[in-house]
mmCIF file of C-alpha atoms in Angstrom:
data_model
loop_
_atom_site.group_PDB
_atom_site.id
_atom_site.type_symbol
_atom_site.label_atom_id
_atom_site.label_comp_id
_atom_site.label_asym_id
_atom_site.label_seq_id
_atom_site.Cartn_x
_atom_site.Cartn_y
_atom_site.Cartn_z
ATOM 1 C CA MET A 1 17.094 -18.751 -99.443
ATOM 2 C CA LYS A 2 20.340 -17.610 -100.992
ATOM 3 C CA PHE A 3 22.519 -20.292 -102.484
ATOM 4 C CA ALA A 4 25.323 -19.980 -99.922
ATOM 5 C CA MET A 5 27.353 -22.955 -101.206
ATOM 6 C CA ILE A 6 27.717 -21.683 -104.758
ATOM 7 C CA VAL A 7 31.175 -20.871 -106.102
ATOM 8 C CA LEU A 8 30.521 -18.541 -109.017
ATOM 9 C CA LEU A 9 32.780 -19.367 -111.936
ATOM 10 C CA ALA A 10 31.866 -16.646 -114.456
ATOM 11 C CA VAL A 11 33.341 -17.476 -117.830
ATOM 12 C CA VAL A 12 32.598 -16.648 -121.442
ATOM 13 C CA THR A 13 32.200 -19.737 -123.626
ATOM 14 C CA THR A 14 31.669 -20.331 -127.311
ATOM 15 C CA ALA A 15 28.381 -21.583 -128.706
ATOM 16 C CA SER A 16 29.520 -25.210 -128.451
ATOM 17 C CA LYS A 17 27.937 -27.392 -125.756
ATOM 18 C CA ILE A 18 29.999 -27.907 -122.608
ATOM 19 C CA VAL A 19 28.921 -30.820 -120.429
ATOM 20 C CA ALA A 20 29.071 -29.818 -116.772
ATOM 21 C CA ALA A 21 30.463 -31.961 -113.985
ATOM 22 C CA SER A 22 27.951 -33.885 -111.889
ATOM 23 C CA ASP A 23 28.256 -31.400 -109.005
ATOM 24 C CA THR A 24 27.990 -28.283 -111.217
ATOM 25 C CA LEU A 25 24.990 -26.462 -112.607
ATOM 26 C CA SER A 26 26.096 -24.889 -115.895
ATOM 27 C CA ILE A 27 24.495 -22.255 -118.140
ATOM 28 C CA ASP A 28 25.561 -22.219 -121.810
ATOM 29 C CA SER A 29 24.667 -19.372 -124.167
ATOM 30 C CA TYR A 30 24.360 -20.450 -127.810
ATOM 31 C CA ARG A 31 24.097 -17.305 -129.897
ATOM 32 C CA ILE A 32 26.101 -14.176 -130.590
ATOM 33 C CA ILE A 33 23.570 -11.387 -131.173
ATOM 34 C CA ASN A 34 24.002 -9.335 -134.349
ATOM 35 C CA THR A 35 22.503 -5.949 -133.508
ATOM 36 C CA CYS A 36 22.430 -5.110 -137.230
ATOM 37 C CA SER A 37 20.085 -7.984 -138.068
ATOM 38 C CA GLY A 38 16.321 -8.082 -137.912
ATOM 39 C CA GLU A 39 16.220 -11.064 -135.535
ATOM 40 C CA GLN A 40 17.905 -10.478 -132.188
ATOM 41 C CA ARG A 41 17.214 -13.590 -130.150
ATOM 42 C CA TRP A 42 19.248 -15.308 -127.449
ATOM 43 C CA VAL A 43 19.105 -18.923 -126.261
ATOM 44 C CA PHE A 44 20.658 -20.576 -123.226
ATOM 45 C CA SER A 45 20.445 -24.044 -121.717
ATOM 46 C CA VAL A 46 21.017 -25.378 -118.195
ATOM 47 C CA TRP A 47 23.105 -28.520 -117.658
ATOM 48 C CA ILE A 48 23.970 -30.741 -114.685
ATOM 49 C CA GLY A 49 25.856 -33.369 -116.671
ATOM 50 C CA GLU A 50 24.776 -36.901 -117.496
ATOM 51 C CA VAL A 51 21.978 -38.236 -115.283
ATOM 52 C CA TYR A 52 21.493 -41.970 -114.580
ATOM 53 C CA PHE A 53 18.461 -43.907 -113.307
ATOM 54 C CA SER A 54 20.370 -44.514 -110.099
ATOM 55 C CA ASP A 55 20.517 -40.708 -109.506
ATOM 56 C CA SER A 56 16.720 -40.732 -108.982
ATOM 57 C CA LEU A 57 15.992 -37.367 -110.657
ATOM 58 C CA MET A 58 12.210 -36.871 -110.673
ATOM 59 C CA SER A 59 11.712 -33.092 -110.249
ATOM 60 C CA PHE A 60 13.486 -29.760 -110.219
ATOM 61 C CA ASP A 61 12.651 -26.083 -109.648
ATOM 62 C CA ILE A 62 15.357 -23.616 -110.742
ATOM 63 C CA THR A 63 15.342 -19.800 -110.915
ATOM 64 C CA ILE A 64 17.751 -17.986 -113.267
ATOM 65 C CA GLY A 65 18.420 -14.250 -112.864
ATOM 66 C CA TYR A 66 18.881 -11.831 -115.776
ATOM 67 C CA ASP A 67 19.180 -8.104 -116.559
ATOM 68 C CA THR A 68 15.773 -6.696 -117.520
ATOM 69 C CA ALA A 69 17.413 -3.713 -119.248
ATOM 70 C CA HIS A 70 18.763 -5.882 -122.067
ATOM 71 C CA LEU A 71 17.028 -9.269 -121.980
ATOM 72 C CA THR A 72 13.392 -10.277 -122.322
ATOM 73 C CA PRO A 73 12.772 -14.025 -121.874
ATOM 74 C CA THR A 74 9.812 -15.298 -123.875
ATOM 75 C CA THR A 75 9.855 -19.070 -124.338
ATOM 76 C CA GLY A 76 10.745 -22.270 -122.539
ATOM 77 C CA LEU A 77 12.302 -24.850 -124.889
ATOM 78 C CA TRP A 78 11.666 -28.445 -123.897
ATOM 79 C CA LEU A 79 12.355 -30.616 -126.938
ATOM 80 C CA GLY A 80 15.501 -32.663 -126.452
ATOM 81 C CA THR A 81 15.826 -31.821 -122.732
ATOM 82 C CA LEU A 82 15.406 -33.780 -119.521
ATOM 83 C CA ALA A 83 12.355 -31.608 -118.773
ATOM 84 C CA ASP A 84 10.736 -33.082 -121.898
ATOM 85 C CA LYS A 85 10.897 -36.494 -120.186
ATOM 86 C CA MET A 86 8.922 -35.120 -117.210
ATOM 87 C CA ARG A 87 5.709 -34.232 -119.013
ATOM 88 C CA PHE A 88 2.499 -34.304 -116.968
ATOM 89 C CA ALA A 89 -0.647 -32.928 -118.570
ATOM 90 C CA ASP A 90 -0.218 -29.169 -119.141
ATOM 91 C CA ILE A 91 1.526 -28.432 -115.872
ATOM 92 C CA SER A 92 4.919 -30.034 -116.391
ATOM 93 C CA PRO A 93 7.307 -28.736 -117.570
ATOM 94 C CA TYR A 94 6.563 -25.086 -116.825
ATOM 95 C CA ILE A 95 8.166 -21.645 -117.086
ATOM 96 C CA ASN A 96 7.191 -18.640 -114.940
ATOM 97 C CA LEU A 97 8.198 -15.137 -116.063
ATOM 98 C CA VAL A 98 5.952 -13.134 -113.717
ATOM 99 C CA VAL A 99 8.747 -11.749 -111.537
ATOM 100 C CA PRO A 100 10.938 -9.262 -113.490
ATOM 101 C CA GLY A 101 14.560 -10.377 -113.597
ATOM 102 C CA GLU A 102 13.743 -14.006 -112.765
ATOM 103 C CA ILE A 103 13.169 -17.038 -115.004
ATOM 104 C CA ARG A 104 11.621 -19.843 -112.952
ATOM 105 C CA VAL A 105 11.595 -23.242 -114.659
ATOM 106 C CA GLY A 106 10.521 -26.610 -113.284
ATOM 107 C CA ALA A 107 9.281 -30.076 -114.153
ATOM 108 C CA PHE A 108 8.333 -33.336 -112.394
ATOM 109 C CA THR A 109 7.434 -36.937 -113.027
ATOM 110 C CA LEU A 110 5.342 -39.251 -110.824
ATOM 111 C CA THR A 111 6.590 -42.566 -112.128
ATOM 112 C CA THR A 112 10.109 -43.325 -113.327
ATOM 113 C CA PRO A 113 13.274 -41.254 -112.750
ATOM 114 C CA VAL A 114 14.693 -39.674 -115.895
ATOM 115 C CA LYS A 115 18.084 -40.365 -117.401
ATOM 116 C CA GLY A 116 20.175 -38.886 -120.219
ATOM 117 C CA ASN A 117 22.980 -36.558 -121.235
ATOM 118 C CA GLU A 118 20.778 -33.633 -122.288
ATOM 119 C CA PRO A 119 20.258 -30.192 -120.758
ATOM 120 C CA LEU A 120 17.662 -29.840 -118.032
ATOM 121 C CA PHE A 121 15.891 -27.151 -120.062
ATOM 122 C CA ALA A 122 16.505 -24.235 -122.428
ATOM 123 C CA VAL A 123 15.080 -20.709 -122.640
ATOM 124 C CA ALA A 124 14.909 -18.218 -125.532
ATOM 125 C CA GLY A 125 14.158 -14.513 -125.554
ATOM 126 C CA ASP A 126 14.569 -11.132 -127.219
ATOM 127 C CA TYR A 127 17.629 -8.896 -126.981
ATOM 128 C CA LYS A 128 17.160 -5.150 -126.518
ATOM 129 C CA GLY A 129 20.704 -4.037 -125.681
ATOM 130 C CA THR A 130 23.449 -2.649 -127.910
ATOM 131 C CA CYS A 131 26.626 -4.177 -129.309
ATOM 132 C CA MET A 132 28.471 -2.750 -126.285
ATOM 133 C CA ASP A 133 26.435 -4.654 -123.693
ATOM 134 C CA ARG A 134 27.365 -7.975 -122.101
ATOM 135 C CA ASP A 135 24.798 -9.829 -120.004
ATOM 136 C CA THR A 136 25.547 -12.668 -117.607
ATOM 137 C CA PHE A 137 22.945 -14.928 -116.052
ATOM 138 C CA SER A 138 22.865 -15.559 -112.303
ATOM 139 C CA LEU A 139 21.502 -18.095 -109.840
ATOM 140 C CA PRO A 140 19.765 -16.060 -107.106
ATOM 141 C CA TYR A 141 18.374 -19.064 -105.202
ATOM 142 C CA SER A 142 19.479 -22.580 -104.447
ATOM 143 C CA PRO A 143 18.139 -24.980 -107.112
ATOM 144 C CA GLU A 144 15.584 -27.440 -105.747
ATOM 145 C CA PHE A 145 15.429 -31.127 -106.663
ATOM 146 C CA ASN A 146 13.388 -34.022 -105.282
ATOM 147 C CA LYS A 147 14.705 -35.355 -101.964
ATOM 148 C CA GLU A 148 15.736 -38.655 -103.527
ATOM 149 C CA PHE A 149 18.087 -36.986 -106.062
ATOM 150 C CA LYS A 150 21.530 -38.297 -105.177
ATOM 151 C CA VAL A 151 23.674 -35.592 -106.855
ATOM 152 C CA SER A 152 24.730 -32.627 -104.731
ATOM 153 C CA ILE A 153 24.996 -29.399 -106.758
ATOM 154 C CA GLU A 154 27.749 -27.304 -105.189
ATOM 155 C CA PHE A 155 29.089 -25.180 -108.056
ATOM 156 C CA PHE A 156 27.592 -22.809 -110.602
ATOM 157 C CA ARG A 157 29.114 -21.823 -113.951
ATOM 158 C CA THR A 158 27.401 -19.063 -115.870
ATOM 159 C CA ASP A 159 27.727 -17.725 -119.412
ATOM 160 C CA THR A 160 27.359 -14.395 -121.178
ATOM 161 C CA VAL A 161 25.077 -13.139 -123.935
ATOM 162 C CA ILE A 162 27.396 -11.372 -126.364
ATOM 163 C CA ALA A 163 26.245 -8.816 -128.923
ATOM 164 C CA VAL A 164 28.206 -7.484 -131.891
ATOM 165 C CA ALA A 165 27.475 -5.140 -134.780
ATOM 166 C CA ASP A 166 28.240 -7.031 -137.988
ATOM 167 C CA ALA A 167 28.439 -4.041 -140.324
ATOM 168 C CA SER A 168 28.099 -4.304 -144.095
ATOM 169 C CA GLU A 169 29.624 -2.073 -146.756
ATOM 170 C CA ASN A 170 27.461 0.362 -148.693
ATOM 171 C CA LEU A 171 29.178 0.575 -152.081
ATOM 172 C CA ASN A 172 27.296 3.770 -152.959
ATOM 173 C CA GLN A 173 28.669 5.646 -149.953
ATOM 174 C CA GLY A 174 32.207 6.971 -149.633
ATOM 175 C CA THR A 175 34.311 9.112 -151.953
ATOM 176 C CA ALA A 176 34.897 9.301 -155.701
ATOM 177 C CA PHE A 177 37.077 11.520 -157.877
ATOM 178 C CA LEU A 178 35.359 13.837 -160.335
ATOM 179 C CA GLN A 179 38.161 13.456 -162.932
ATOM 180 C CA ASP A 180 40.225 10.673 -164.460
ATOM 181 C CA SER A 181 43.721 12.097 -163.956
ATOM 182 C CA ALA A 182 45.779 15.057 -162.746
ATOM 183 C CA THR A 183 48.754 16.559 -164.591
ATOM 184 C CA LEU A 184 51.888 18.330 -163.363
ATOM 185 C CA THR A 185 54.507 20.024 -165.548
ATOM 186 C CA GLY A 186 57.632 19.615 -163.479
ATOM 187 C CA ARG A 187 59.072 20.650 -160.149
ATOM 188 C CA ASP A 188 57.004 23.228 -158.218
ATOM 189 C CA SER A 189 54.153 23.093 -160.731
ATOM 190 C CA THR A 190 50.717 22.689 -159.146
ATOM 191 C CA THR A 191 47.493 20.908 -159.932
ATOM 192 C CA ALA A 192 44.262 20.016 -158.159
ATOM 193 C CA ALA A 193 42.026 16.954 -158.046
ATOM 194 C CA ASN A 194 38.337 17.245 -157.119
ATOM 195 C CA PHE A 195 36.337 14.534 -155.407
ATOM 196 C CA ALA A 196 32.833 14.045 -154.027
ATOM 197 C CA VAL A 197 31.928 12.760 -150.558
ATOM 198 C CA TYR A 198 28.796 10.607 -150.178
ATOM 199 C CA LEU A 199 28.034 9.745 -146.540
ATOM 200 C CA SER A 200 24.421 10.770 -145.941
ATOM 201 C CA GLU A 201 23.328 7.108 -145.569
ATOM 202 C CA ILE A 202 26.053 6.237 -143.027
ATOM 203 C CA PRO A 203 25.183 7.590 -139.560
ATOM 204 C CA ALA A 204 28.329 7.730 -137.412
ATOM 205 C CA ASP A 205 29.963 9.714 -134.613
ATOM 206 C CA GLN A 206 32.796 10.890 -136.863
ATOM 207 C CA TYR A 207 34.160 10.401 -140.374
ATOM 208 C CA THR A 208 37.593 10.578 -141.976
ATOM 209 C CA VAL A 209 38.411 11.549 -145.541
ATOM 210 C CA GLU A 210 41.910 10.414 -146.467
ATOM 211 C CA VAL A 211 43.849 11.260 -149.629
ATOM 212 C CA ARG A 212 47.250 9.682 -150.225
ATOM 213 C CA LEU A 213 49.907 9.371 -152.916
ATOM 214 C CA ASP A 214 51.588 6.091 -153.751
ATOM 215 C CA SER A 215 55.157 5.779 -154.988
ATOM 216 C CA PRO A 216 56.824 6.562 -157.362
ATOM 217 C CA LEU A 217 56.410 10.138 -156.234
ATOM 218 C CA PRO A 218 55.845 12.885 -158.787
ATOM 219 C CA ALA A 219 54.273 15.222 -156.240
ATOM 220 C CA ALA A 220 53.563 16.101 -152.617
ATOM 221 C CA ILE A 221 50.297 17.233 -151.068
ATOM 222 C CA ASP A 222 50.028 20.978 -150.594
ATOM 223 C CA SER A 223 46.619 21.096 -148.938
ATOM 224 C CA LEU A 224 43.214 19.477 -148.566
ATOM 225 C CA THR A 225 40.021 21.533 -148.599
ATOM 226 C CA LEU A 226 36.475 20.411 -147.894
ATOM 227 C CA SER A 227 33.484 22.480 -148.963
ATOM 228 C CA GLU A 228 30.491 23.717 -147.011
ATOM 229 C CA GLY A 229 28.220 21.006 -145.658
ATOM 230 C CA LEU A 230 31.102 19.220 -143.995
ATOM 231 C CA ASN A 231 31.644 20.083 -140.356
ATOM 232 C CA VAL A 232 35.442 19.724 -140.349
ATOM 233 C CA ASP A 233 37.006 19.086 -136.952
ATOM 234 C CA SER A 234 40.605 19.053 -138.143
ATOM 235 C CA ILE A 235 42.937 18.194 -141.029
ATOM 236 C CA PHE A 236 46.274 16.443 -140.515
ATOM 237 C CA TYR A 237 49.189 16.004 -142.933
ATOM 238 C CA SER A 238 51.872 13.342 -142.739
ATOM 239 C CA SER A 239 55.443 14.571 -142.293
ATOM 240 C CA ASP A 240 56.336 13.567 -145.880
ATOM 241 C CA ARG A 241 53.194 15.299 -147.247
ATOM 242 C CA LEU A 242 52.062 12.109 -148.966
ATOM 243 C CA ARG A 243 48.892 11.759 -146.888
ATOM 244 C CA ALA A 244 46.183 14.183 -145.792
ATOM 245 C CA THR A 245 43.341 13.214 -143.451
ATOM 246 C CA GLY A 246 40.271 15.282 -142.630
ATOM 247 C CA TYR A 247 38.172 14.496 -139.544
ATOM 248 C CA LEU A 248 34.479 15.342 -139.876
ATOM 249 C CA SER A 249 31.826 15.394 -137.166
ATOM 250 C CA SER A 250 28.743 15.770 -139.344
ATOM 251 C CA ILE A 251 27.589 15.913 -142.948
ATOM 252 C CA THR A 252 24.786 17.887 -144.541
ATOM 253 C CA GLY A 253 23.416 16.973 -147.967
ATOM 254 C CA ASP A 254 23.785 13.942 -150.218
ATOM 255 C CA SER A 255 27.025 14.978 -151.909
ATOM 256 C CA ILE A 256 29.794 17.295 -150.725
ATOM 257 C CA GLU A 257 32.903 18.201 -152.712
ATOM 258 C CA GLY A 258 36.521 18.258 -151.636
ATOM 259 C CA ARG A 259 39.754 19.210 -153.354
ATOM 260 C CA ILE A 260 43.357 18.094 -152.997
ATOM 261 C CA TYR A 261 46.172 20.397 -154.163
ATOM 262 C CA LEU A 262 49.415 18.796 -155.404
ATOM 263 C CA ARG A 263 52.864 20.269 -156.040
ATOM 264 C CA GLY A 264 55.454 18.674 -158.335
ATOM 265 C CA VAL A 265 58.677 17.498 -156.701
ATOM 266 C CA THR A 266 60.640 16.382 -159.765
ATOM 267 C CA ASN A 267 61.270 17.182 -163.421
ATOM 268 C CA ASP A 268 61.262 13.493 -164.326
ATOM 269 C CA THR A 269 58.482 12.124 -166.488
ATOM 270 C CA ILE A 270 56.695 9.887 -164.022
ATOM 271 C CA SER A 271 53.220 8.840 -162.941
ATOM 272 C CA SER A 272 51.673 7.612 -159.708
ATOM 273 C CA GLN A 273 48.376 6.870 -158.019
ATOM 274 C CA LEU A 274 46.265 9.281 -156.001
ATOM 275 C CA ILE A 275 43.815 7.462 -153.716
ATOM 276 C CA VAL A 276 40.844 8.806 -151.781
ATOM 277 C CA GLU A 277 38.796 6.840 -149.264
ATOM 278 C CA THR A 278 36.474 7.440 -146.325
ATOM 279 C CA ARG A 279 35.924 5.731 -142.982
ATOM 280 C CA ALA A 280 33.075 5.949 -140.485
ATOM 281 C CA ILE A 281 33.937 5.955 -136.770
ATOM 282 C CA GLY A 282 31.536 4.982 -134.006
ATOM 283 C CA ASN A 283 30.146 2.187 -131.882
ATOM 284 C CA CYS A 284 27.663 -0.355 -133.239
ATOM 285 C CA LEU A 285 27.791 0.839 -136.849
ATOM 286 C CA CYS A 286 25.694 -1.306 -139.181
ATOM 287 C CA LYS A 287 26.840 0.362 -142.411
ATOM 288 C CA THR A 288 30.320 1.434 -143.491
ATOM 289 C CA PRO A 289 31.362 3.323 -146.646
ATOM 290 C CA GLY A 290 32.577 0.986 -149.377
ATOM 291 C CA LEU A 291 33.221 3.510 -152.152
ATOM 292 C CA SER A 292 36.821 4.629 -152.745
ATOM 293 C CA ASP A 293 38.587 5.825 -155.885
ATOM 294 C CA THR A 294 41.971 6.108 -157.580
ATOM 295 C CA ILE A 295 43.286 8.322 -160.368
ATOM 296 C CA VAL A 296 46.687 8.660 -162.048
ATOM 297 C CA VAL A 297 48.903 11.700 -161.439
ATOM 298 C CA TYR A 298 51.269 12.497 -164.328
ATOM 299 C CA ASN A 299 54.373 14.624 -164.155
ATOM 300 C CA ALA A 300 56.200 15.740 -167.317
ATOM 301 C CA VAL A 301 58.127 18.871 -168.230
ATOM 302 C CA GLN A 302 56.123 19.047 -171.457
ATOM 303 C CA PRO A 303 52.348 19.404 -171.022
ATOM 304 C CA ILE A 304 50.240 16.274 -171.350
ATOM 305 C CA VAL A 305 47.022 16.462 -173.320
ATOM 306 C CA SER A 306 44.431 13.989 -172.004
ATOM 307 C CA VAL A 307 41.705 12.743 -174.328
ATOM 308 C CA GLU A 308 39.025 10.124 -173.835
ATOM 309 C CA THR A 309 39.141 8.669 -177.380
ATOM 310 C CA ASP A 310 41.882 8.432 -179.995
ATOM 311 C CA ILE A 311 45.040 10.520 -179.603
ATOM 312 C CA HIS A 312 44.843 13.822 -181.464
ATOM 313 C CA ASP A 313 46.272 13.855 -184.946
ATOM 314 C CA ASP A 314 48.374 16.999 -184.408
ATOM 315 C CA VAL A 315 51.672 15.010 -184.532
ATOM 316 C CA GLY A 316 50.539 12.729 -187.339
ATOM 317 C CA ILE A 317 50.128 9.637 -185.131
ATOM 318 C CA LYS A 318 46.816 8.040 -184.340
ATOM 319 C CA VAL A 319 46.250 5.199 -181.857
ATOM 320 C CA THR A 320 43.086 3.124 -182.113
ATOM 321 C CA GLN A 321 42.010 0.263 -179.869
ATOM 322 C CA ILE A 322 40.842 -2.723 -181.913
ATOM 323 C CA ASP A 323 39.907 -6.026 -180.283
ATOM 324 C CA GLY A 324 42.866 -7.115 -178.150
ATOM 325 C CA GLY A 325 45.428 -4.580 -179.255
ATOM 326 C CA LEU A 326 46.335 -1.106 -180.466
ATOM 327 C CA LEU A 327 46.754 0.045 -184.069
ATOM 328 C CA ILE A 328 49.344 2.840 -184.354
ATOM 329 C CA GLN A 329 49.068 4.813 -187.591
ATOM 330 C CA ASN A 330 52.177 6.920 -188.256
ATOM 331 C CA ARG A 331 50.934 9.204 -191.004
ATOM 332 C CA HIS A 332 54.021 11.419 -191.318
ATOM 333 C CA GLY A 333 56.649 8.791 -190.575
ATOM 334 C CA GLN A 334 58.114 10.659 -187.594
ATOM 335 C CA PRO A 335 60.070 8.586 -185.083
ATOM 336 C CA GLY A 336 58.521 8.237 -181.666
ATOM 337 C CA THR A 337 57.622 5.879 -178.818
ATOM 338 C CA LEU A 338 54.415 4.475 -177.396
ATOM 339 C CA ASN A 339 54.348 3.446 -173.710
ATOM 340 C CA VAL A 340 51.420 1.560 -172.210
ATOM 341 C CA VAL A 341 51.088 2.306 -168.471
ATOM 342 C CA ASN A 342 48.750 0.668 -165.953
ATOM 343 C CA VAL A 343 46.898 2.537 -163.189
ATOM 344 C CA LEU A 344 49.804 1.910 -160.801
ATOM 345 C CA GLY A 345 52.066 3.994 -163.066
ATOM 346 C CA ILE A 346 54.015 0.901 -164.204
ATOM 347 C CA THR A 347 55.030 0.698 -167.858
ATOM 348 C CA VAL A 348 53.822 -2.647 -169.240
ATOM 349 C CA SER A 349 54.779 -2.102 -172.886
ATOM 350 C CA ASN A 350 57.316 0.095 -174.713
ATOM 351 C CA THR A 351 57.168 0.327 -178.507
ATOM 352 C CA THR A 352 59.378 2.291 -180.906
ATOM 353 C CA LEU A 353 57.310 3.741 -183.729
ATOM 354 C CA GLY A 354 58.611 3.407 -187.237
ATOM 355 C CA SER A 355 57.449 4.981 -190.487
ATOM 356 C CA ASP A 356 54.771 2.337 -191.092
ATOM 357 C CA ASN A 357 51.630 1.379 -189.230
ATOM 358 C CA THR A 358 52.286 -0.740 -186.122
ATOM 359 C CA TRP A 359 50.083 -3.373 -184.483
ATOM 360 C CA LEU A 360 50.622 -3.824 -180.746
ATOM 361 C CA PRO A 361 48.876 -6.938 -179.330
ATOM 362 C CA LEU A 362 47.801 -6.631 -175.687
ATOM 363 C CA ASP A 363 45.966 -9.905 -175.202
ATOM 364 C CA LEU A 364 48.488 -11.070 -172.587
ATOM 365 C CA LEU A 365 47.793 -8.132 -170.282
ATOM 366 C CA PRO A 366 45.331 -8.573 -167.404
ATOM 367 C CA ARG A 367 41.952 -6.874 -167.674
ATOM 368 C CA GLY A 368 41.828 -3.329 -166.371
ATOM 369 C CA MET A 369 42.385 0.349 -167.154
ATOM 370 C CA TYR A 370 45.497 1.498 -169.050
ATOM 371 C CA TYR A 371 46.988 4.677 -170.524
ATOM 372 C CA ALA A 372 48.734 4.966 -173.887
ATOM 373 C CA ILE A 373 51.447 7.670 -173.820
ATOM 374 C CA VAL A 374 52.838 8.798 -177.204
ATOM 375 C CA VAL A 375 56.065 10.791 -177.299
ATOM 376 C CA VAL A 376 56.964 12.419 -180.639
ATOM 377 C CA SER A 377 59.536 15.195 -180.953
ATOM 378 C CA GLY A 378 59.270 16.003 -177.241
ATOM 379 C CA SER A 379 55.440 16.219 -177.273
ATOM 380 C CA HIS A 380 53.437 13.965 -174.971
ATOM 381 C CA GLN A 381 49.877 12.884 -175.645
ATOM 382 C CA VAL A 382 47.771 10.457 -173.565
ATOM 383 C CA THR A 383 44.673 8.361 -174.077
ATOM 384 C CA LYS A 384 42.853 6.057 -171.670
ATOM 385 C CA PHE A 385 41.568 2.644 -172.710
ATOM 386 C CA GLU A 386 40.250 -0.475 -171.023
ATOM 387 C CA LEU A 387 40.851 -4.160 -171.710
#
């Protein structure tokens, strides 16, 4: 018969054990399912609180209801339960899973009543839902105990099996620039920065590709373009033109290229960061893109010549990285300056060049990427180095 006296108190609890009152039958769920893991198992236990010899508990027969769409019970767990104290040959305790949607568990003893502050029993099973599903157990029938049992069960508290998608970052998927820097030559000058999009290993409902400029501001974003293979839903620009975001619904191929166009907004010699990153949007994602990239944007009225090794010798000055510093060789004795700038565009060292060779120690700087900017007679030359 239906359990007419039950007051259903449906609550979500943590995995910690909650001891029920003596008049309450309580179900506690002990695991949060990670739908991104290989093992997706749930466990719950049934409690009626602490039982004494004087309560005369010698048998029980309890049926728990569940949703067959998401849960598949497989195993009765007896160790450390009151049911474990009611062992009789191979027939007690028992679990019956014949009826879909019902878990019937029982046990009995023929001699001494059981006592203890343990659960009556526990059950484990497989989870076949998604991270969006929540499953609550029910009590479809009145629990049955031996006639001598002195505790009257009048209340029922249930619990919920919770599933989440604990996504991990894939550091090979995302976006990366195809160049080390971008150069502007003053107000209204233009330049472009190319980047590659890698998202073929990240299935999702939608993706975003975001490019943004950090301050100080040598430029504004003119436009963002994404090449064939990207199904572009839309592209939005912030009101200050410092951020552009493309929304993509699908990706074809392992690598797709994009391009950001910049326009100079000042004639000041200044540098800043240009950042590109990608996000995946969707429910129950198990992988997210972890690859993002940053380059430096330079703005100077005089053109900047970028080189990957020593600065060109066309102004008679050569900069060489040796151990923890820079050796500046001034071959023609021309006056000039050497600025060391970090990737944030912040000047960390400013040196006036004399007629002799100069040694600039950098051992106090933190490890990272830096740029050496030489200015001689109005000419700017740049080299990148790493500590």
